[in-house]
Coordinates of C-alpha atoms and ligand atoms in Angstrom, one line a residue:
M948 CA -0.1 0.2 0.3
V949 CA 1.4 3.6 -0.9
P950 CA 1.9 5.5 2.6
D951 CA -0.6 8.4 3.5
L952 CA 2.2 10.9 3.0
N953 CA 3.2 9.9 -0.4
R954 CA -0.6 9.4 -1.4
R955 CA -0.7 13.1 -1.2
D956 CA 2.2 13.3 -3.7
I957 CA 0.6 11.2 -6.1
V958 CA -2.5 13.4 -5.7
K959 CA -0.7 16.3 -7.0
L960 CA 1.1 14.5 -9.8
G961 CA -2.7 14.1 -10.7
A962 CA -3.6 17.6 -10.8
V963 CA -0.6 18.0 -13.1
T964 CA -1.1 15.5 -15.2
A965 CA -4.8 16.3 -15.7
V966 CA -3.5 19.1 -17.8
S967 CA -1.2 16.8 -19.8
A968 CA 2.0 18.6 -19.1
V969 CA 4.7 17.1 -20.9
A970 CA 7.8 19.8 -21.2
C971 CA 9.0 22.2 -18.5
S972 CA 9.7 25.7 -19.9
S973 CA 10.6 26.9 -16.3
T974 CA 13.9 28.6 -16.0
G975 CA 13.2 31.8 -14.2
T976 CA 14.9 32.8 -11.2
T977 CA 12.1 33.4 -8.8
G978 CA 13.2 32.7 -5.3
A979 CA 12.9 29.6 -3.0
G980 CA 9.4 28.9 -2.2
S981 CA 7.9 30.2 -5.0
Q982 CA 5.1 27.4 -6.1
G983 CA 2.2 28.5 -5.4
P984 CA -1.4 28.8 -7.3
S985 CA 0.5 30.9 -10.1
A986 CA 3.4 28.1 -10.5
P987 CA 3.5 26.6 -13.9
Q988 CA 1.5 23.4 -14.2
N989 CA 4.3 21.2 -16.2
Q990 CA 6.2 20.3 -12.7
L991 CA 5.9 17.5 -10.4
R992 CA 5.5 19.4 -7.1
T993 CA 6.3 17.1 -4.1
R994 CA 6.7 17.2 -0.3
I995 CA 10.3 18.0 -1.2
C996 CA 9.5 20.8 -3.4
D997 CA 7.2 22.7 -0.9
L998 CA 10.1 21.7 2.1
L999 CA 12.9 23.1 0.5
G1000 CA 12.0 25.6 -2.0
L1001 CA 12.3 23.5 -5.2
R1002 CA 10.5 23.5 -8.5
H1003 CA 11.4 19.8 -9.0
P1004 CA 11.7 17.2 -6.8
I1005 CA 15.4 16.2 -8.4
F1006 CA 18.7 16.2 -6.2
Q1007 CA 21.9 16.8 -8.0
A1008 CA 24.5 14.4 -5.8
P1009 CA 27.4 16.1 -4.5
M1010 CA 30.3 14.5 -6.1
A1011 CA 33.8 15.8 -5.4
K1012 CA 36.2 16.8 -8.5
V1013 CA 33.0 16.5 -11.1
V1014 CA 30.8 19.3 -9.2
S1015 CA 31.7 23.0 -9.8
P1016 CA 29.5 25.8 -8.4
A1017 CA 28.7 26.5 -12.0
L1018 CA 26.9 22.7 -12.2
V1019 CA 25.4 23.6 -8.6
A1020 CA 24.3 26.9 -10.1
A1021 CA 22.9 25.2 -13.4
V1022 CA 20.6 22.6 -11.4
S1023 CA 19.4 24.9 -9.1
E1024 CA 18.3 27.8 -11.5
A1025 CA 16.4 24.7 -13.7
G1026 CA 14.4 24.3 -10.5
G1027 CA 16.4 21.0 -8.7
L1028 CA 18.6 21.2 -5.8
G1029 CA 22.4 22.0 -6.7
I1030 CA 24.6 20.2 -4.0
L1031 CA 28.1 21.6 -3.9
P1032 CA 30.5 18.5 -2.7
G1033 CA 32.7 20.3 0.5
I1034 CA 34.8 17.3 1.8
G1035 CA 38.4 17.7 1.5
V1036 CA 38.1 21.4 0.0
P1037 CA 40.3 23.6 1.8
P1038 CA 37.8 25.7 4.0
P1039 CA 38.9 29.3 2.3
M1040 CA 37.8 27.7 -1.0
L1041 CA 34.7 26.1 0.5
R1042 CA 33.7 29.6 1.2
E1043 CA 34.8 30.9 -2.2
Q1044 CA 32.7 28.2 -4.3
I1045 CA 29.5 29.2 -1.8
R1046 CA 29.8 32.8 -2.7
E1047 CA 30.4 31.9 -6.3
I1048 CA 27.1 30.1 -6.4
R1049 CA 25.3 32.7 -5.0
T1050 CA 26.6 35.0 -7.6
R1051 CA 25.2 32.7 -10.2
T1052 CA 21.5 31.7 -8.4
Q1053 CA 19.1 33.6 -5.8
R1054 CA 17.7 29.7 -6.1
P1055 CA 18.2 27.0 -2.7
F1056 CA 21.3 25.0 -2.9
A1057 CA 22.9 22.7 -0.7
V1058 CA 26.6 21.9 0.7
N1059 CA 27.9 18.1 1.6
L1060 CA 30.1 16.9 4.1
L1061 CA 30.9 13.5 4.5
L1062 CA 30.4 12.6 8.7
H1063 CA 32.0 9.3 8.3
E1064 CA 33.9 8.5 11.7
Q1065 CA 37.1 8.1 9.9
M1066 CA 36.6 11.9 8.5
Q1067 CA 36.2 13.5 11.6
A1068 CA 38.5 11.6 13.4
P1069 CA 41.3 10.0 10.8
V1070 CA 43.4 6.8 11.9
D1071 CA 46.9 7.6 12.6
P1072 CA 49.1 6.4 9.8
A1073 CA 51.3 4.8 12.8
Q1074 CA 48.8 2.4 13.5
V1075 CA 49.4 1.3 9.9
T1076 CA 51.6 -2.2 10.2
Q1077 CA 54.8 -2.0 8.1
S1078 CA 53.6 -5.4 6.5
T1079 CA 50.5 -4.1 5.4
L1080 CA 52.1 -0.9 4.4
D1081 CA 54.6 -2.9 2.4
A1082 CA 52.0 -5.0 0.7
V1083 CA 49.7 -2.1 -0.4
S1084 CA 52.9 -0.1 -1.7
G1085 CA 53.8 -3.5 -3.4
V1086 CA 50.5 -3.0 -6.0
L1087 CA 50.8 0.5 -6.0
N1088 CA 54.1 0.5 -7.3
R1089 CA 53.1 -1.5 -10.2
F1090 CA 50.5 1.2 -11.1
R1091 CA 53.4 3.6 -10.8
A1092 CA 55.7 1.5 -13.2
E1093 CA 52.9 1.9 -16.1
L1094 CA 52.9 5.5 -15.4
G1095 CA 56.3 6.5 -15.3
L1096 CA 56.5 7.5 -11.8
P1097 CA 59.1 6.6 -9.2
A1098 CA 58.3 3.6 -6.6
K1099 CA 57.3 4.9 -3.1
H1100 CA 57.1 3.1 0.0
D1101 CA 56.2 6.1 2.3
R1102 CA 53.7 5.9 5.1
P1103 CA 50.6 8.0 4.3
P1104 CA 50.5 11.3 6.0
K1105 CA 48.7 12.0 9.2
I1106 CA 45.5 14.1 8.2
P1107 CA 43.4 16.6 10.0
D1108 CA 40.0 16.4 11.2
L1109 CA 38.1 16.9 7.5
V1110 CA 34.7 17.9 9.2
G1111 CA 34.9 20.2 12.0
P1112 CA 36.5 23.6 10.0
S1113 CA 34.4 23.2 6.7
F1114 CA 31.2 22.7 8.8
A1115 CA 32.0 26.3 10.3
V1116 CA 32.3 27.8 7.0
I1117 CA 28.8 26.3 5.9
L1118 CA 27.1 27.4 9.1
E1119 CA 28.9 30.9 8.8
E1120 CA 27.7 31.2 5.6
R1121 CA 24.2 30.5 6.0
V1122 CA 23.8 27.7 3.3
P1123 CA 20.1 27.0 3.1
I1124 CA 20.7 23.5 3.4
F1125 CA 23.2 21.3 4.7
S1126 CA 23.9 17.9 2.8
I1127 CA 25.4 14.7 4.7
G1128 CA 26.8 11.5 3.4
L1129 CA 27.9 8.6 4.9
G1130 CA 27.3 9.7 8.5
H1131 CA 24.7 10.9 11.0
P1132 CA 24.8 14.4 12.6
T1133 CA 25.1 15.0 16.5
P1134 CA 22.5 16.9 18.3
E1135 CA 25.1 19.7 18.5
Q1136 CA 25.4 19.5 14.6
M1137 CA 21.5 19.8 14.3
E1138 CA 21.4 22.6 17.2
R1139 CA 23.7 24.7 15.3
C1140 CA 21.9 23.9 11.9
R1141 CA 18.4 25.0 13.4
G1142 CA 20.3 27.8 14.7
A1143 CA 21.7 28.9 11.5
G1144 CA 18.1 28.2 9.9
M1145 CA 19.1 25.4 8.0
K1146 CA 17.5 22.6 6.6
V1147 CA 19.0 19.1 6.8
I1148 CA 19.4 16.2 4.1
A1149 CA 21.1 13.0 4.8
M1150 CA 21.7 9.6 3.0
A1151 CA 21.4 6.1 4.4
A1152 CA 21.9 2.8 2.7
T1153 CA 20.1 1.0 5.0
L1154 CA 16.6 0.6 6.7
A1155 CA 18.4 0.7 10.6
D1156 CA 20.4 3.8 9.3
A1157 CA 17.4 5.8 7.9
K1158 CA 15.8 5.3 11.2
V1159 CA 19.0 6.5 13.2
L1160 CA 19.0 9.5 10.7
E1161 CA 15.2 10.5 11.4
A1162 CA 15.9 10.3 15.2
A1163 CA 18.4 12.6 14.5
G1164 CA 15.7 15.2 13.3
V1165 CA 17.0 15.6 9.6
D1166 CA 14.4 16.9 7.1
V1167 CA 14.9 14.7 4.2
I1168 CA 16.5 11.0 4.1
V1169 CA 17.9 10.2 0.7
A1170 CA 17.9 6.1 0.2
Q1171 CA 21.1 5.1 -1.4
G1172 CA 20.4 2.2 -3.2
G1173 CA 23.1 -0.5 -3.7
E1174 CA 23.2 0.4 -7.7
A1175 CA 24.7 3.7 -6.3
G1176 CA 28.2 5.4 -7.5
G1177 CA 30.7 6.3 -5.3
H1178 CA 30.7 5.1 -1.7
R1179 CA 28.2 3.3 0.4
S1180 CA 26.7 5.9 2.6
T1181 CA 27.4 4.1 5.8
W1182 CA 29.5 5.8 8.9
V1183 CA 31.5 2.7 9.8
K1184 CA 33.1 0.7 7.1
R1185 CA 30.6 -2.9 6.5
P1186 CA 32.4 -6.3 6.9
S1187 CA 32.1 -6.6 3.0
H1188 CA 31.0 -4.8 0.0
E1189 CA 27.6 -7.4 0.5
H1190 CA 26.5 -5.1 3.0
A1191 CA 24.8 -1.9 2.9
A1192 CA 24.2 -2.7 -0.9
V1193 CA 20.3 -3.3 -0.7
G1194 CA 19.1 -2.4 -4.4
A1195 CA 16.5 0.9 -4.5
M1196 CA 13.6 -1.3 -5.6
V1197 CA 13.5 -2.8 -2.3
L1198 CA 15.1 -0.2 -0.2
V1199 CA 13.0 2.6 -1.0
P1200 CA 9.4 1.4 -0.1
Q1201 CA 10.9 0.0 3.2
I1202 CA 12.3 3.4 4.4
A1203 CA 9.5 5.4 2.8
A1204 CA 6.9 3.2 4.9
A1205 CA 9.1 3.5 8.5
V1206 CA 9.6 7.3 8.5
K1207 CA 7.7 10.1 8.5
V1208 CA 10.0 12.4 6.7
P1209 CA 10.2 12.7 3.1
V1210 CA 12.1 9.9 1.2
V1211 CA 14.4 10.9 -1.9
A1212 CA 15.9 7.8 -4.2
A1213 CA 19.1 7.2 -5.1
G1214 CA 20.8 4.6 -7.0
G1215 CA 21.2 3.9 -10.9
I1216 CA 18.6 6.8 -11.5
G1217 CA 19.0 8.9 -14.8
T1218 CA 15.7 9.0 -16.2
G1219 CA 12.0 10.6 -16.2
R1220 CA 10.7 7.0 -16.3
Q1221 CA 12.8 5.9 -12.9
L1222 CA 11.5 9.0 -11.4
A1223 CA 7.9 7.8 -12.0
A1224 CA 9.1 4.9 -10.7
A1225 CA 11.0 6.2 -7.6
L1226 CA 7.2 8.2 -6.8
A1227 CA 5.4 5.1 -7.3
L1228 CA 7.7 3.1 -4.7
G1229 CA 7.1 6.0 -1.9
A1230 CA 9.9 8.7 -2.8
S1231 CA 9.4 12.4 -3.0
G1232 CA 11.9 12.7 -5.5
V1233 CA 15.2 11.3 -6.6
H1234 CA 18.9 12.3 -6.3
M1235 CA 21.0 11.7 -9.2
G1236 CA 25.0 11.5 -9.4
T1237 CA 26.1 9.6 -12.4
R1238 CA 23.9 10.9 -14.5
F1239 CA 25.0 14.9 -13.8
I1240 CA 28.8 13.5 -14.4
A1241 CA 27.9 13.0 -18.3
T1242 CA 27.0 17.1 -18.4
Q1243 CA 28.3 19.5 -20.2
E1244 CA 29.0 21.9 -17.1
S1245 CA 30.4 18.8 -15.1
I1246 CA 34.4 18.9 -14.2
A1247 CA 35.4 15.2 -14.6
P1248 CA 38.1 14.6 -17.5
D1249 CA 37.2 13.7 -20.6
F1250 CA 38.1 10.3 -20.5
Y1251 CA 35.5 9.8 -17.7
K1252 CA 32.7 11.1 -19.3
R1253 CA 33.9 8.8 -22.1
A1254 CA 34.0 5.9 -20.4
L1255 CA 30.4 6.8 -19.0
L1256 CA 28.7 6.5 -22.1
D1257 CA 30.4 3.4 -23.5
A1258 CA 29.7 1.8 -20.8
D1259 CA 26.6 -0.4 -20.1
G1260 CA 25.2 -1.5 -16.5
D1261 CA 27.6 -4.1 -16.0
G1262 CA 30.7 -2.0 -16.0
T1263 CA 30.8 -1.3 -12.4
R1264 CA 32.0 -2.6 -9.1
L1265 CA 32.4 -2.3 -5.9
T1266 CA 35.6 -2.1 -4.6
D1267 CA 37.4 -0.1 -1.4
A1268 CA 40.6 -0.2 -3.0
F1269 CA 40.8 3.4 -4.2
T1270 CA 40.0 5.0 -0.7
G1271 CA 39.6 2.2 1.9
M1272 CA 35.7 2.5 1.8
Y1273 CA 33.3 0.3 -0.4
A1274 CA 32.5 2.4 -3.3
R1275 CA 30.9 1.6 -7.1
V1276 CA 33.2 2.3 -9.8
L1277 CA 33.7 1.8 -13.5
R1278 CA 36.2 -1.5 -13.6
N1279 CA 39.1 -0.4 -14.8
R1280 CA 43.1 -2.3 -14.4
F1281 CA 43.5 -0.2 -10.9
S1282 CA 40.0 -2.0 -9.6
E1283 CA 40.8 -5.3 -11.1
E1284 CA 44.3 -5.6 -10.7
Y1285 CA 44.2 -4.6 -7.2
A1286 CA 41.5 -7.1 -6.6
A1287 CA 43.2 -10.1 -8.0
S1288 CA 46.7 -9.3 -6.0
S1289 CA 44.4 -9.8 -2.8
A1290 CA 46.5 -7.6 -1.0
P1291 CA 44.8 -5.5 1.9
V1292 CA 43.7 -1.9 2.1
L1293 CA 44.2 0.7 4.5
P1294 CA 41.7 2.2 6.6
P1295 CA 39.3 4.9 4.9
V1296 CA 41.4 8.3 3.4
L1297 CA 44.6 6.8 3.8
Q1298 CA 44.4 4.2 1.3
Q1299 CA 43.6 7.2 -0.7
L1300 CA 46.3 9.4 0.3
L1301 CA 48.7 6.4 -0.9
A1302 CA 47.8 6.8 -4.2
T1303 CA 47.4 10.4 -4.5
D1304 CA 50.2 10.8 -7.4
I1305 CA 48.9 7.8 -9.4
T1306 CA 45.5 9.6 -9.4
A1307 CA 47.1 12.8 -10.3
T1308 CA 49.4 11.2 -13.1
S1309 CA 46.6 9.2 -14.7
E1310 CA 44.5 12.5 -14.8
K1311 CA 47.4 14.5 -16.7
Q1312 CA 48.2 11.8 -18.9
G1313 CA 44.3 11.5 -19.7
R1314 CA 44.5 7.6 -18.8
G1315 CA 41.1 6.0 -17.1
D1316 CA 43.0 2.8 -16.3
F1317 CA 44.1 4.0 -12.9
Y1318 CA 41.7 6.4 -12.1
P1319 CA 39.0 6.3 -9.8
M1320 CA 36.4 6.6 -12.2
Y1321 CA 33.0 6.7 -9.3
A1322 CA 29.7 5.5 -11.2
G1323 CA 26.8 3.6 -10.7
Q1324 CA 24.7 1.0 -12.9
G1325 CA 22.7 3.5 -14.1
T1326 CA 26.1 4.3 -16.7
G1327 CA 24.1 1.9 -19.4
L1328 CA 21.5 4.5 -19.3
L1329 CA 23.7 7.4 -20.7
R1330 CA 24.3 7.9 -24.2
E1331 CA 24.6 11.9 -24.2
L1332 CA 26.3 14.5 -23.2
P1333 CA 23.6 17.7 -22.3
A1334 CA 23.4 21.1 -20.1
A1335 CA 23.0 20.2 -16.6
G1336 CA 19.5 22.2 -16.9
D1337 CA 18.4 19.9 -19.9
V1338 CA 18.9 17.3 -17.9
V1339 CA 16.5 18.3 -15.2
R1340 CA 13.9 19.3 -17.7
S1341 CA 14.0 16.3 -19.6
V1342 CA 13.6 14.1 -16.4
V1343 CA 10.9 15.8 -15.1
A1344 CA 9.2 16.3 -19.0
E1345 CA 9.5 12.5 -19.4
A1346 CA 8.5 11.4 -15.8
I1347 CA 4.8 13.6 -16.2
T1348 CA 4.4 11.8 -19.6
T1349 CA 5.1 8.5 -18.1
I1350 CA 2.7 8.9 -15.2
A1351 CA 0.3 10.2 -17.7
N1352 CA 0.5 7.1 -19.7
L1353 CA 0.1 4.8 -16.9
R1354 CA -2.9 6.3 -15.9
A1355 CA -4.2 5.9 -19.9
P1356 CA -7.1 3.7 -20.1
Ligands
FMN274 C1 31.6 10.6 -8.4 C2 31.0 10.3 -7.4 C3 31.4 11.0 -6.1 C4 30.5 11.2 -5.3 N1 30.9 11.8 -4.3 C5 29.8 12.1 -2.8 C6 30.3 13.1 -2.1 O1 31.2 13.7 -2.0 N2 29.3 12.9 -0.6 C7 28.2 12.2 -0.8 O2 27.2 12.4 0.0 N3 27.7 11.5 -2.1 C8 28.9 11.4 -2.8 N4 28.5 10.3 -3.9 C9 27.4 9.5 -3.9 C10 26.0 10.5 -4.6 O3 25.5 11.3 -3.2 C11 24.6 9.4 -4.5 O4 24.5 8.2 -3.5 C12 25.0 8.9 -6.1 O5 25.8 9.1 -6.8 C13 23.4 8.2 -6.5 O6 23.9 7.0 -7.6 P1 24.0 7.1 -9.0 O7 25.6 7.8 -9.1 O8 24.0 6.0 -9.6 O9 23.3 8.1 -9.3 C14 29.4 10.2 -5.4 C15 28.6 9.7 -6.4 C16 29.8 9.7 -7.1 C17 29.3 8.4 -8.8

């Protein structure tokens, strides 16, 4: 049965489809919360639109080294929610990026941090045993040799708290929406967001974690299906890649039935038909990552975009070899040869730090075979490189048509 809250969304959809809206032309710059009696009919208005001031129930996922302020602004201007990735961005640069978004759009946007335990209190590299370090370096040095890089045997550097200073910038800049991946907010963090007048959205990959997020008081929960590109949204590393990897078709209705706050579906989603399906599963919208990597505004390297367009849905795998946390990536020589080596991986983030030279050189050489190309199973649906705003508009238009056709006698 469709839960009550979502039945309300469907009723609103009914009103929209009754006027047979098939295309969205709403690209204006009206401020947040502009929907109302005079709002255009060719939109899907759900609970998250009212709550967050959006025209369309579409979130663009935060993605480091993919999403720029320009991409965030393009999505927000088109009526969706652009989300800026904040983790790993030096705080002064994060502040500049937030200000740049504000020069490009007056619409709501979000800034994301990963609240994973080991982002806030990273493991001390001194705790890594020499034999583990040697085994990891052994595999990485094979990749270095291929790229013409010198072998390395160094311990990764000690890293600071990656969350505290960035969170302070987000509060000071009074960003409209704080987005959380891989963690849950503390009561103090929630209180500070409320004090700054901010809404909070957070992502979970399991029902149990979604309940933790609801208890923490977040406004919206993103249900991340196992199809999703990038890291599994868990706050501690799970025992294997098979944990926290429930498909969205199963996860979304479970979470939607269990929590009172709106739920947004994520994982392999890139089309309007999938948005319509997500609404039918009880979601109030979709959160799309991989779809936005293959856009004109995305700052991902060209080889990465090309690889996405060429891949089919079977071209991805879950691996912890790139960062120490499980993530879905396009299979390449790094992911496959690391797995075949049976070498251990270092704790979260240290694994990534140890391979920084490999990633940078792969990018410089335009080679995707040793570069982390995070991607979801929706790769098989991507065949062109549109502008980000057109993605928002076409996904909404297709969803409206799909729903209208489902209702036809
Ligand atoms: C390249 C890439 C980078 C990502 N980085 C982040 C991030 O910094 N923070 C976050 O909360 N989620 C991140 N994610 C996960 C997304 O929020 C989302 O769960 C995922 O993209 C949805 O699946 P899809 O890519 O199949 O659409 C990333 C995903 C990708 C593909």
